[in-house]
Amino acid sequence: MALKKGPASIIGGGMSGLSAAYKLEQFGIPYELRESSNQWGGKLRTTHLDGFSLDHGFQVIQSAYPGLTEYRQKGLLDGALAFGSGAWLLTATGKTLIADPLKHGMKGIGALFHPEIAMSDVWNIITLRKKLLNTRPPDFFTPQLSSPPNTIPSTYEYLRSYGFTEPFIEAFLRPFFTGIFLEEALQTPYSLFQFVFWALAKGDALLMPNGIQTLPLRIAETLNPKNIFLNETVGENHQHHIPCRKTTTLYYALNHDAGLGKFLALNATRMGKVNSISVPSMVQPTYAPKGKHLLSVSLKPSFSGTQPIESLSGEIKTEVENLLHTPLNAEFIQAFDVTSALPMNTPYLYSLPEPLETDVAPPNPFMAGQNIANPSLNAAILSGFQFAEQFRCYRAQESAL
């Protein structure tokens, strides 16, 4: 099949499309990148309001993701700052900090005294950490290549088979990974859990200066402005019919850090609508104006989009105060219902399969984000890089004929 002459055409200016354009720019191959909205970034979106940086959904950059290596080397992650490795567990009796002792020393011993955590859970975390850090990221997804569909164990099944106790799963692992997978049952294939756990253990969860959208905007700045176009619609929205998970995040202004510091806080009570709480401005000061702090509250996915989010602001503030056991002089800023947060139709592979035949033409136009290997930022980046590499190789073969 011949590839039509002319530049590579990329439809969609999220991380997949931007990454494809970034690589083609490096290769010196003509391309055109078109985005239907007025901003680059796709799902990585930030609203700036009164000095606050409000990400559309709680989002972080996992520094260990292999797809970010080149961007980090080129300085595109400069200024990013890390959350603490661990989380506060919020219960009816107070809060306990569970932190990685290898990164935070004595702060990590809170796990030894929490009633929901058995010594076997502590040991399992240690052994799982060691096991996964000795594994190559692509190898986490090897079972997906050889097993029939729907036979891969879920994250929950994997955690139970590994020996984690039910109380520890409910208090820590379920709310923590609910915030990542955007589903409470932990039915996500365990391969993605292993990959994310590996990334958390190996690296840090980062916040970019002035919000998550800073990363795609920096990538766009490296591209030739004559080749990239905003507010351009090409045919039907190719991502419109992709089923996605949703998330809801509410933001409040504070005069203090609510006692959370740089750590995420998890609702370990098994009740209420709130899943997690954080103060992003304690991690990345550019998230709030001087003298203020930003409180971020993420709801459990089962409550996302169930009622007008502005009407929830008072109820959620009260729930947060009850979880923290302290009144908050918090002023509601804005909330975001993100209905297309994570795609649900991925094959849960590390990267998309390469063509069996080297003379198979890559898609042109490239519908960025339509096909990715798994619902992660890493996979989105790799899909763009993969298209650019295939396009380069095919064009080289054409030129040789």
XYZ file of C-alpha atoms in Angstrom:
401
model
C 0.000 0.000 0.000
C 1.531 3.310 -1.042
C 1.611 6.296 1.301
C 0.296 9.471 -0.249
C 2.953 12.075 -0.890
C 3.114 15.257 1.104
C 3.567 16.007 4.786
C 2.523 13.732 7.600
C -0.907 14.784 8.793
C -1.626 14.632 12.529
C -5.139 15.201 13.831
C -5.333 16.064 17.531
C -3.084 18.254 19.666
C -2.970 16.231 22.870
C 0.152 14.460 24.114
C -0.025 11.788 21.407
C -0.294 14.248 18.521
C 2.266 16.645 19.987
C 4.706 13.785 20.535
C 4.310 12.644 16.928
C 4.980 16.177 15.700
C 7.930 16.549 18.095
C 9.642 13.472 16.657
C 8.915 14.389 13.044
C 10.378 17.843 13.742
C 13.545 16.134 14.979
C 13.644 13.873 11.916
C 13.278 16.846 9.578
C 10.151 15.324 8.019
C 7.363 17.711 6.912
C 4.176 17.468 8.980
C 0.995 19.346 9.772
C -0.586 19.178 13.223
C -4.218 20.246 13.567
C -6.185 20.674 16.793
C -9.900 21.488 16.795
C -9.879 23.457 20.075
C -8.073 26.699 20.855
C -5.465 25.094 23.146
C -2.773 22.431 23.023
C -2.813 19.605 25.545
C -5.934 17.506 25.053
C -6.718 15.943 28.421
C -3.871 17.865 30.063
C -5.752 21.098 30.612
C -5.323 23.896 33.179
C -7.556 26.887 33.864
C -5.900 29.982 35.382
C -8.187 32.004 37.628
C -7.291 34.786 40.065
C -3.730 33.528 40.416
C -4.719 29.865 40.905
C -3.779 27.045 38.530
C -6.722 24.655 38.302
C -6.029 21.378 36.514
C -9.010 19.672 34.917
C -8.960 16.657 37.215
C -6.224 15.727 39.676
C -3.240 15.018 37.441
C 0.465 14.461 38.031
C 3.499 13.658 35.883
C 5.116 10.328 36.784
C 8.802 11.149 36.431
C 9.809 7.506 35.885
C 7.652 7.010 32.792
C 10.059 5.985 29.999
C 8.141 8.083 27.470
C 9.164 11.231 29.354
C 12.903 10.530 29.218
C 13.617 12.654 26.154
C 11.391 15.508 27.308
C 13.196 15.528 30.641
C 16.606 15.527 28.944
C 15.535 18.478 26.789
C 14.522 20.471 29.877
C 10.775 20.335 29.270
C 10.157 19.124 32.837
C 12.287 21.868 34.407
C 10.704 23.377 37.494
C 8.501 20.347 38.202
C 8.272 19.544 41.927
C 7.327 16.305 43.681
C 4.533 15.218 45.968
C 5.610 13.237 48.989
C 5.787 9.484 48.352
C 2.895 8.151 50.371
C -0.415 9.439 51.692
C -2.376 10.426 54.745
C -5.057 7.929 55.728
C -8.111 9.828 56.991
C -10.312 7.874 59.390
C -12.965 8.577 62.006
C -10.267 8.802 64.682
C -7.756 11.038 62.887
C -5.075 10.864 60.245
C -1.942 8.737 59.853
C 0.884 9.345 57.390
C 1.976 6.312 55.370
C 5.217 7.275 53.617
C 7.969 5.503 51.692
C 10.723 5.052 54.316
C 13.382 4.883 51.599
C 12.445 8.422 50.536
C 11.162 9.942 53.773
C 12.982 8.102 56.557
C 11.160 8.065 59.900
C 7.988 9.528 58.379
C 7.374 6.089 56.937
C 6.934 4.310 60.258
C 3.308 5.421 60.667
C 2.242 2.236 58.911
C 3.503 0.198 61.851
C 0.947 1.748 64.206
C -2.149 1.985 62.037
C -4.920 -0.439 63.048
C -5.860 -1.174 59.417
C -2.330 -2.258 58.497
C -0.913 -5.650 59.397
C 2.791 -6.405 59.494
C 2.182 -8.727 56.560
C 0.965 -5.717 54.534
C 4.164 -3.821 55.307
C 6.236 -6.848 54.290
C 4.211 -7.306 51.095
C 4.809 -3.690 50.094
C 8.549 -4.151 50.610
C 8.740 -7.381 48.615
C 6.456 -6.116 45.843
C 8.534 -2.955 45.523
C 11.730 -4.971 45.168
C 10.161 -7.377 42.699
C 8.731 -4.706 40.412
C 11.832 -2.499 40.459
C 13.747 -5.468 39.069
C 11.320 -5.781 36.142
C 11.477 -4.023 32.770
C 8.301 -1.962 32.131
C 7.364 -3.832 28.908
C 7.511 -7.118 30.815
C 4.604 -6.087 33.038
C 2.340 -6.400 30.015
C 3.661 -9.697 28.639
C 0.635 -11.732 29.906
C -1.658 -9.571 27.761
C 0.068 -10.845 24.613
C -0.534 -14.538 25.255
C -3.756 -14.711 27.285
C -7.304 -14.722 25.906
C -9.254 -11.469 26.394
C -10.908 -10.972 29.789
C -8.782 -13.655 31.469
C -6.115 -11.350 32.918
C -6.565 -10.981 36.704
C -7.810 -7.631 37.918
C -5.820 -5.374 40.220
C -8.030 -6.388 43.139
C -7.561 -10.097 42.416
C -3.823 -9.601 42.156
C -3.638 -7.716 45.465
C -5.565 -10.439 47.290
C -3.509 -13.225 45.711
C -0.321 -11.405 46.722
C -1.493 -11.526 50.322
C -2.620 -7.986 51.110
C -5.296 -7.898 53.790
C -8.779 -6.603 53.073
C -8.528 -3.746 55.635
C -5.308 -2.463 54.030
C -6.798 -2.647 50.550
C -9.877 -0.721 51.665
C -8.005 1.916 53.673
C -5.094 2.599 51.339
C -4.817 0.695 48.067
C -8.409 1.073 46.893
C -8.717 4.849 47.340
C -5.159 5.453 46.115
C -5.533 3.510 42.874
C -9.136 4.626 42.398
C -7.632 8.075 41.927
C -5.380 6.706 39.166
C -7.633 4.210 37.392
C -10.844 6.218 37.963
C -12.792 3.104 38.913
C -13.489 1.917 42.456
C -13.749 -1.828 41.923
C -10.072 -2.091 40.891
C -11.051 -4.170 37.863
C -8.205 -2.654 35.835
C -5.834 -5.422 34.638
C -3.072 -5.967 37.156
C -0.413 -5.299 34.505
C -1.203 -1.577 34.622
C -1.160 -1.653 38.428
C 2.336 -3.161 38.345
C 3.546 -0.544 35.868
C 2.149 2.361 37.885
C 3.467 0.904 41.170
C 6.887 0.557 39.506
C 6.797 4.189 38.374
C 5.781 5.417 41.839
C 8.564 3.425 43.496
C 11.224 4.421 40.975
C 10.368 8.081 40.530
C 8.162 10.889 41.785
C 4.683 12.276 41.166
C 5.368 15.758 39.837
C 3.433 18.965 39.417
C 4.514 21.235 36.583
C 4.910 24.983 37.152
C 1.572 26.717 36.560
C -0.324 23.490 35.984
C -0.307 20.210 34.086
C -0.841 21.960 30.732
C 2.623 23.493 30.957
C 4.117 20.271 29.565
C 2.141 20.164 26.275
C 2.557 23.922 25.869
C 6.324 23.555 26.183
C 6.313 20.781 23.584
C 4.268 22.967 21.221
C 6.833 25.753 21.618
C 9.524 23.457 20.157
C 7.525 22.971 16.946
C 7.621 25.065 13.807
C 4.653 27.458 14.176
C 4.052 27.230 10.417
C 3.203 23.533 10.817
C 0.762 23.618 13.753
C -2.812 24.855 13.657
C -5.389 25.476 16.386
C -9.149 25.850 15.854
C -9.058 23.531 12.848
C -11.595 20.743 12.568
C -10.859 17.937 10.116
C -13.865 15.671 9.703
C -15.731 14.143 12.633
C -14.134 14.118 16.090
C -12.368 10.761 15.945
C -12.321 10.437 19.752
C -15.998 11.258 20.232
C -17.129 7.623 20.286
C -14.318 6.290 22.511
C -15.792 5.196 25.876
C -14.052 6.980 28.731
C -14.014 7.086 32.513
C -14.875 10.350 34.190
C -13.674 12.341 37.171
C -14.806 15.342 39.200
C -12.496 17.736 41.061
C -13.469 20.719 43.205
C -11.102 23.545 44.157
C -11.126 25.826 47.191
C -8.938 28.715 48.348
C -7.300 28.416 51.774
C -5.038 30.517 53.975
C -3.187 27.417 55.259
C -2.190 23.909 54.157
C -4.919 22.085 56.131
C -2.176 20.086 57.859
C -1.471 17.975 54.778
C 1.850 19.378 53.617
C 3.127 17.785 50.406
C 1.205 14.529 50.785
C -2.034 13.318 49.251
C -4.802 12.453 51.731
C -7.101 9.464 51.200
C -10.607 8.878 52.486
C -10.078 5.632 54.402
C -13.545 5.595 55.996
C -15.283 3.751 53.098
C -18.055 6.382 53.348
C -18.919 9.653 51.647
C -18.322 11.109 48.187
C -14.730 12.299 48.607
C -11.931 10.024 47.415
C -8.831 12.155 47.968
C -7.674 15.587 49.087
C -4.476 17.509 48.429
C -2.966 20.981 48.623
C -1.101 21.311 45.296
C 0.320 24.715 46.240
C 2.354 23.071 49.027
C 4.082 21.013 46.329
C 4.199 23.583 43.545
C 3.839 27.175 44.846
C 2.799 28.446 41.400
C -0.603 26.778 41.879
C -1.769 29.617 44.155
C -1.145 33.359 44.550
C 1.190 34.506 47.278
C -0.328 34.165 50.744
C -2.931 31.629 49.592
C -3.169 27.859 49.198
C -5.176 25.711 46.808
C -7.246 22.805 48.145
C -8.028 20.083 45.589
C -10.810 17.547 46.284
C -11.422 14.567 43.988
C -14.682 12.656 44.191
C -15.145 8.921 43.955
C -15.935 8.038 40.318
C -19.375 6.690 41.274
C -20.359 10.237 42.307
C -18.801 11.980 39.317
C -21.365 13.750 37.156
C -24.335 12.717 39.288
C -25.450 16.287 40.074
C -24.474 19.870 39.199
C -21.006 20.251 40.658
C -21.472 23.831 41.872
C -24.326 22.644 44.078
C -21.940 20.153 45.704
C -19.429 22.708 46.930
C -20.899 23.219 50.405
C -21.598 19.522 51.002
C -18.088 18.509 49.902
C -16.467 21.208 52.037
C -18.316 19.837 55.076
C -17.220 16.290 54.262
C -13.603 17.419 53.941
C -13.810 19.204 57.304
C -15.164 16.020 58.883
C -12.380 13.930 57.330
C -9.704 16.355 58.560
C -11.404 16.875 61.932
C -10.993 20.615 61.640
C -13.035 23.549 60.333
C -11.745 25.095 57.115
C -12.136 28.715 56.170
C -12.282 27.569 52.554
C -13.723 29.568 49.678
C -15.043 27.625 46.693
C -13.299 28.567 43.433
C -14.395 26.219 40.659
C -15.113 22.576 39.866
C -14.555 20.414 36.814
C -16.530 17.419 35.566
C -14.186 15.686 33.140
C -16.261 13.192 31.176
C -13.440 11.933 28.920
C -10.661 11.464 31.453
C -9.355 7.966 30.635
C -10.106 5.787 27.585
C -11.641 2.388 28.326
C -11.007 0.622 25.011
C -7.253 0.028 25.251
C -5.641 -3.435 24.923
C -3.491 -2.890 28.056
C -0.191 -3.428 26.296
C 3.024 -1.474 26.892
C 3.088 -0.193 23.325
C 1.087 -0.858 20.179
C 2.246 -3.841 18.067
C 4.652 -3.025 15.265
C 3.481 -3.888 11.704
C 4.451 -7.412 10.697
C 5.574 -6.132 7.319
C 8.052 -3.268 7.150
C 6.528 -2.002 3.896
C 3.100 -1.379 5.445
C 2.277 2.320 5.258
C 1.516 4.051 8.553
C -1.852 5.811 8.798
C -1.897 9.255 7.251
C -3.621 11.177 8.669
C -2.596 9.959 12.114
C -5.650 10.164 14.387
C -3.812 10.995 17.596
C -5.179 9.312 20.705
C -7.549 7.021 18.811
C -5.412 3.969 19.480
C -3.114 3.784 22.486
C -1.722 0.753 24.271
C -3.042 1.567 27.748
C -4.696 4.511 29.524
C -1.539 6.302 30.666
C 0.416 9.400 29.722
C 3.329 7.103 28.901
C 1.294 5.196 26.314
C -0.022 8.393 24.732
C 3.516 9.692 24.250
C 4.798 6.371 22.914
C 1.956 6.128 20.377
C 3.007 9.462 18.909
C 6.678 8.516 18.845
C 5.805 5.178 17.234
C 3.837 6.799 14.417
C 6.686 9.214 13.690
C 9.241 6.397 13.584
C 7.061 4.277 11.285
C 6.487 7.266 9.027
C 10.222 7.965 8.852
C 11.095 4.350 8.050
C 8.424 4.042 5.373
C 9.416 7.295 3.699
C 13.067 6.134 3.719
C 12.029 2.910 1.974
C 10.008 4.856 -0.598
C 12.983 7.090 -1.321
C 15.223 4.070 -1.818
C 12.971 2.561 -4.505
